[in-house]
Amino acid sequence: MKKYIGIIVISNSLIRVYWHVTMKQNQVELPLKKWQALGL
């Protein structure tokens, strides 16, 4: 179970970094569409 929790934490941190980068690039619509497609 600890391995799965670690994977979830890492994935969440990567999503946050990806979100901040896209916000700086003013590309909000594309990642939102991708997240909706992934069901996040």
mmCIF file as gemmi writes it, N, C-alpha and C atoms, coordinates in Angstrom:
data_model
loop_
_atom_site.group_PDB
_atom_site.id
_atom_site.type_symbol
_atom_site.label_atom_id
_atom_site.label_alt_id
_atom_site.label_comp_id
_atom_site.label_asym_id
_atom_site.label_entity_id
_atom_site.label_seq_id
_atom_site.pdbx_PDB_ins_code
_atom_site.Cartn_x
_atom_site.Cartn_y
_atom_site.Cartn_z
_atom_site.occupancy
_atom_site.B_iso_or_equiv
_atom_site.pdbx_formal_charge
_atom_site.auth_seq_id
_atom_site.auth_asym_id
_atom_site.pdbx_PDB_model_num
ATOM 1 N N . MET Axp A 1 ? 0.84 -1.214 0 1 0 ? 1 A 1
ATOM 2 C CA . MET Axp A 1 ? 0 0 0 1 0 ? 1 A 1
ATOM 3 C C . MET Axp A 1 ? 0.871 1.259 0 1 0 ? 1 A 1
ATOM 4 N N . LYS Axp A 2 ? 2.007 1.213 0.694 1 0 ? 2 A 1
ATOM 5 C CA . LYS Axp A 2 ? 2.86 2.405 0.762 1 0 ? 2 A 1
ATOM 6 C C . LYS Axp A 2 ? 3.372 2.786 -0.624 1 0 ? 2 A 1
ATOM 7 N N . LYS Axp A 3 ? 3.626 1.78 -1.464 1 0 ? 3 A 1
ATOM 8 C CA . LYS Axp A 3 ? 4.112 2.075 -2.814 1 0 ? 3 A 1
ATOM 9 C C . LYS Axp A 3 ? 3.05 2.844 -3.592 1 0 ? 3 A 1
ATOM 10 N N . TYR Axp A 4 ? 1.787 2.403 -3.464 1 0 ? 4 A 1
ATOM 11 C CA . TYR Axp A 4 ? 0.71 3.08 -4.189 1 0 ? 4 A 1
ATOM 12 C C . TYR Axp A 4 ? 0.542 4.512 -3.701 1 0 ? 4 A 1
ATOM 13 N N . ILE Axp A 5 ? 0.658 4.722 -2.389 1 0 ? 5 A 1
ATOM 14 C CA . ILE Axp A 5 ? 0.535 6.076 -1.84 1 0 ? 5 A 1
ATOM 15 C C . ILE Axp A 5 ? 1.647 6.959 -2.385 1 0 ? 5 A 1
ATOM 16 N N . GLY Axp A 6 ? 2.861 6.416 -2.469 1 0 ? 6 A 1
ATOM 17 C CA . GLY Axp A 6 ? 3.987 7.18 -3.004 1 0 ? 6 A 1
ATOM 18 C C . GLY Axp A 6 ? 3.763 7.562 -4.452 1 0 ? 6 A 1
ATOM 19 N N . ILE Axp A 7 ? 3.224 6.618 -5.23 1 0 ? 7 A 1
ATOM 20 C CA . ILE Axp A 7 ? 2.952 6.906 -6.645 1 0 ? 7 A 1
ATOM 21 C C . ILE Axp A 7 ? 1.914 8.012 -6.765 1 0 ? 7 A 1
ATOM 22 N N . ILE Axp A 8 ? 0.882 7.963 -5.916 1 0 ? 8 A 1
ATOM 23 C CA . ILE Axp A 8 ? -0.173 8.985 -5.956 1 0 ? 8 A 1
ATOM 24 C C . ILE Axp A 8 ? 0.406 10.355 -5.605 1 0 ? 8 A 1
ATOM 25 N N . VAL Axp A 9 ? 1.26 10.407 -4.584 1 0 ? 9 A 1
ATOM 26 C CA . VAL Axp A 9 ? 1.86 11.685 -4.175 1 0 ? 9 A 1
ATOM 27 C C . VAL Axp A 9 ? 2.723 12.244 -5.293 1 0 ? 9 A 1
ATOM 28 N N . ILE Axp A 10 ? 3.535 11.382 -5.92 1 0 ? 10 A 1
ATOM 29 C CA . ILE Axp A 10 ? 4.409 11.835 -7.008 1 0 ? 10 A 1
ATOM 30 C C . ILE Axp A 10 ? 3.573 12.329 -8.179 1 0 ? 10 A 1
ATOM 31 N N . SER Axp A 11 ? 2.519 11.589 -8.528 1 0 ? 11 A 1
ATOM 32 C CA . SER Axp A 11 ? 1.687 11.99 -9.664 1 0 ? 11 A 1
ATOM 33 C C . SER Axp A 11 ? 0.996 13.315 -9.377 1 0 ? 11 A 1
ATOM 34 N N . ASN Axp A 12 ? 0.536 13.51 -8.142 1 0 ? 12 A 1
ATOM 35 C CA . ASN Axp A 12 ? -0.115 14.774 -7.783 1 0 ? 12 A 1
ATOM 36 C C . ASN Axp A 12 ? 0.861 15.936 -7.885 1 0 ? 12 A 1
ATOM 37 N N . SER Axp A 13 ? 2.099 15.729 -7.447 1 0 ? 13 A 1
ATOM 38 C CA . SER Axp A 13 ? 3.099 16.796 -7.523 1 0 ? 13 A 1
ATOM 39 C C . SER Axp A 13 ? 3.421 17.12 -8.97 1 0 ? 13 A 1
ATOM 40 N N . LEU Axp A 14 ? 3.49 16.09 -9.822 1 0 ? 14 A 1
ATOM 41 C CA . LEU Axp A 14 ? 3.77 16.321 -11.239 1 0 ? 14 A 1
ATOM 42 C C . LEU Axp A 14 ? 2.628 17.094 -11.881 1 0 ? 14 A 1
ATOM 43 N N . ILE Axp A 15 ? 1.387 16.767 -11.501 1 0 ? 15 A 1
ATOM 44 C CA . ILE Axp A 15 ? 0.233 17.48 -12.049 1 0 ? 15 A 1
ATOM 45 C C . ILE Axp A 15 ? 0.279 18.948 -11.629 1 0 ? 15 A 1
ATOM 46 N N . ARG Axp A 16 ? 0.676 19.213 -10.387 1 0 ? 16 A 1
ATOM 47 C CA . ARG Axp A 16 ? 0.755 20.605 -9.919 1 0 ? 16 A 1
ATOM 48 C C . ARG Axp A 16 ? 1.811 21.373 -10.692 1 0 ? 16 A 1
ATOM 49 N N . VAL Axp A 17 ? 2.975 20.758 -10.91 1 0 ? 17 A 1
ATOM 50 C CA . VAL Axp A 17 ? 4.042 21.416 -11.668 1 0 ? 17 A 1
ATOM 51 C C . VAL Axp A 17 ? 3.573 21.673 -13.093 1 0 ? 17 A 1
ATOM 52 N N . TYR Axp A 18 ? 2.946 20.666 -13.702 1 0 ? 18 A 1
ATOM 53 C CA . TYR Axp A 18 ? 2.449 20.806 -15.072 1 0 ? 18 A 1
ATOM 54 C C . TYR Axp A 18 ? 1.422 21.931 -15.147 1 0 ? 18 A 1
ATOM 55 N N . TRP Axp A 19 ? 0.558 22.021 -14.133 1 0 ? 19 A 1
ATOM 56 C CA . TRP Axp A 19 ? -0.465 23.063 -14.107 1 0 ? 19 A 1
ATOM 57 C C . TRP Axp A 19 ? 0.169 24.441 -14.004 1 0 ? 19 A 1
ATOM 58 N N . HIS Axp A 20 ? 1.165 24.616 -13.133 1 0 ? 20 A 1
ATOM 59 C CA . HIS Axp A 20 ? 1.815 25.918 -12.972 1 0 ? 20 A 1
ATOM 60 C C . HIS Axp A 20 ? 2.517 26.328 -14.257 1 0 ? 20 A 1
ATOM 61 N N . VAL Axp A 21 ? 3.162 25.377 -14.932 1 0 ? 21 A 1
ATOM 62 C CA . VAL Axp A 21 ? 3.869 25.687 -16.182 1 0 ? 21 A 1
ATOM 63 C C . VAL Axp A 21 ? 2.878 26.139 -17.242 1 0 ? 21 A 1
ATOM 64 N N . THR Axp A 22 ? 1.746 25.434 -17.355 1 0 ? 22 A 1
ATOM 65 C CA . THR Axp A 22 ? 0.763 25.798 -18.372 1 0 ? 22 A 1
ATOM 66 C C . THR Axp A 22 ? 0.103 27.13 -18.036 1 0 ? 22 A 1
ATOM 67 N N . MET Axp A 23 ? -0.068 27.412 -16.739 1 0 ? 23 A 1
ATOM 68 C CA . MET Axp A 23 ? -0.644 28.695 -16.355 1 0 ? 23 A 1
ATOM 69 C C . MET Axp A 23 ? 0.292 29.832 -16.765 1 0 ? 23 A 1
ATOM 70 N N . LYS Axp A 24 ? 1.593 29.631 -16.578 1 0 ? 24 A 1
ATOM 71 C CA . LYS Axp A 24 ? 2.565 30.654 -16.955 1 0 ? 24 A 1
ATOM 72 C C . LYS Axp A 24 ? 2.57 30.856 -18.463 1 0 ? 24 A 1
ATOM 73 N N . GLN Axp A 25 ? 2.311 29.801 -19.199 1 0 ? 25 A 1
ATOM 74 C CA . GLN Axp A 25 ? 2.305 29.888 -20.661 1 0 ? 25 A 1
ATOM 75 C C . GLN Axp A 25 ? 0.945 30.354 -21.183 1 0 ? 25 A 1
ATOM 76 N N . ASN Axp A 26 ? 0.001 30.596 -20.256 1 0 ? 26 A 1
ATOM 77 C CA . ASN Axp A 26 ? -1.344 31.037 -20.637 1 0 ? 26 A 1
ATOM 78 C C . ASN Axp A 26 ? -2.016 30.027 -21.555 1 0 ? 26 A 1
ATOM 79 N N . GLN Axp A 27 ? -1.768 28.742 -21.303 1 0 ? 27 A 1
ATOM 80 C CA . GLN Axp A 27 ? -2.41 27.67 -22.068 1 0 ? 27 A 1
ATOM 81 C C . GLN Axp A 27 ? -3.269 26.868 -21.107 1 0 ? 27 A 1
ATOM 82 N N . VAL Axp A 28 ? -4.399 27.434 -20.74 1 0 ? 28 A 1
ATOM 83 C CA . VAL Axp A 28 ? -5.236 26.8 -19.726 1 0 ? 28 A 1
ATOM 84 C C . VAL Axp A 28 ? -6.232 25.837 -20.36 1 0 ? 28 A 1
ATOM 85 N N . GLU Axp A 29 ? -6.752 26.189 -21.52 1 0 ? 29 A 1
ATOM 86 C CA . GLU Axp A 29 ? -7.824 25.401 -22.121 1 0 ? 29 A 1
ATOM 87 C C . GLU Axp A 29 ? -7.356 24.01 -22.53 1 0 ? 29 A 1
ATOM 88 N N . LEU Axp A 30 ? -6.167 23.906 -23.097 1 0 ? 30 A 1
ATOM 89 C CA . LEU Axp A 30 ? -5.692 22.605 -23.57 1 0 ? 30 A 1
ATOM 90 C C . LEU Axp A 30 ? -5.508 21.602 -22.434 1 0 ? 30 A 1
ATOM 91 N N . PRO Axp A 31 ? -4.8 21.962 -21.342 1 0 ? 31 A 1
ATOM 92 C CA . PRO Axp A 31 ? -4.666 20.997 -20.25 1 0 ? 31 A 1
ATOM 93 C C . PRO Axp A 31 ? -5.996 20.668 -19.589 1 0 ? 31 A 1
ATOM 94 N N . LEU Axp A 32 ? -6.916 21.633 -19.545 1 0 ? 32 A 1
ATOM 95 C CA . LEU Axp A 32 ? -8.229 21.345 -18.973 1 0 ? 32 A 1
ATOM 96 C C . LEU Axp A 32 ? -8.939 20.288 -19.799 1 0 ? 32 A 1
ATOM 97 N N . LYS Axp A 33 ? -8.849 20.411 -21.128 1 0 ? 33 A 1
ATOM 98 C CA . LYS Axp A 33 ? -9.468 19.411 -21.995 1 0 ? 33 A 1
ATOM 99 C C . LYS Axp A 33 ? -8.811 18.053 -21.799 1 0 ? 33 A 1
ATOM 100 N N . LYS Axp A 34 ? -7.485 18.045 -21.629 1 0 ? 34 A 1
ATOM 101 C CA . LYS Axp A 34 ? -6.773 16.784 -21.411 1 0 ? 34 A 1
ATOM 102 C C . LYS Axp A 34 ? -7.2 16.161 -20.092 1 0 ? 34 A 1
ATOM 103 N N . TRP Axp A 35 ? -7.328 16.978 -19.04 1 0 ? 35 A 1
ATOM 104 C CA . TRP Axp A 35 ? -7.731 16.447 -17.746 1 0 ? 35 A 1
ATOM 105 C C . TRP Axp A 35 ? -9.157 15.918 -17.801 1 0 ? 35 A 1
ATOM 106 N N . GLN Axp A 36 ? -10.036 16.61 -18.531 1 0 ? 36 A 1
ATOM 107 C CA . GLN Axp A 36 ? -11.41 16.133 -18.658 1 0 ? 36 A 1
ATOM 108 C C . GLN Axp A 36 ? -11.432 14.799 -19.389 1 0 ? 36 A 1
ATOM 109 N N . ALA Axp A 37 ? -10.561 14.643 -20.394 1 0 ? 37 A 1
ATOM 110 C CA . ALA Axp A 37 ? -10.494 13.387 -21.134 1 0 ? 37 A 1
ATOM 111 C C . ALA Axp A 37 ? -9.984 12.266 -20.231 1 0 ? 37 A 1
ATOM 112 N N . LEU Axp A 38 ? -9.075 12.62 -19.303 1 0 ? 38 A 1
ATOM 113 C CA . LEU Axp A 38 ? -8.531 11.614 -18.388 1 0 ? 38 A 1
ATOM 114 C C . LEU Axp A 38 ? -9.454 11.384 -17.194 1 0 ? 38 A 1
ATOM 115 N N . GLY Axp A 39 ? -10.444 12.268 -17.029 1 0 ? 39 A 1
ATOM 116 C CA . GLY Axp A 39 ? -11.387 12.099 -15.936 1 0 ? 39 A 1
ATOM 117 C C . GLY Axp A 39 ? -10.863 12.621 -14.618 1 0 ? 39 A 1
ATOM 118 N N . LEU Axp A 40 ? -9.927 13.587 -14.663 1 0 ? 40 A 1
ATOM 119 C CA . LEU Axp A 40 ? -9.381 14.146 -13.423 1 0 ? 40 A 1
ATOM 120 C C . LEU Axp A 40 ? -10.195 15.352 -12.974 1 0 ? 40 A 1
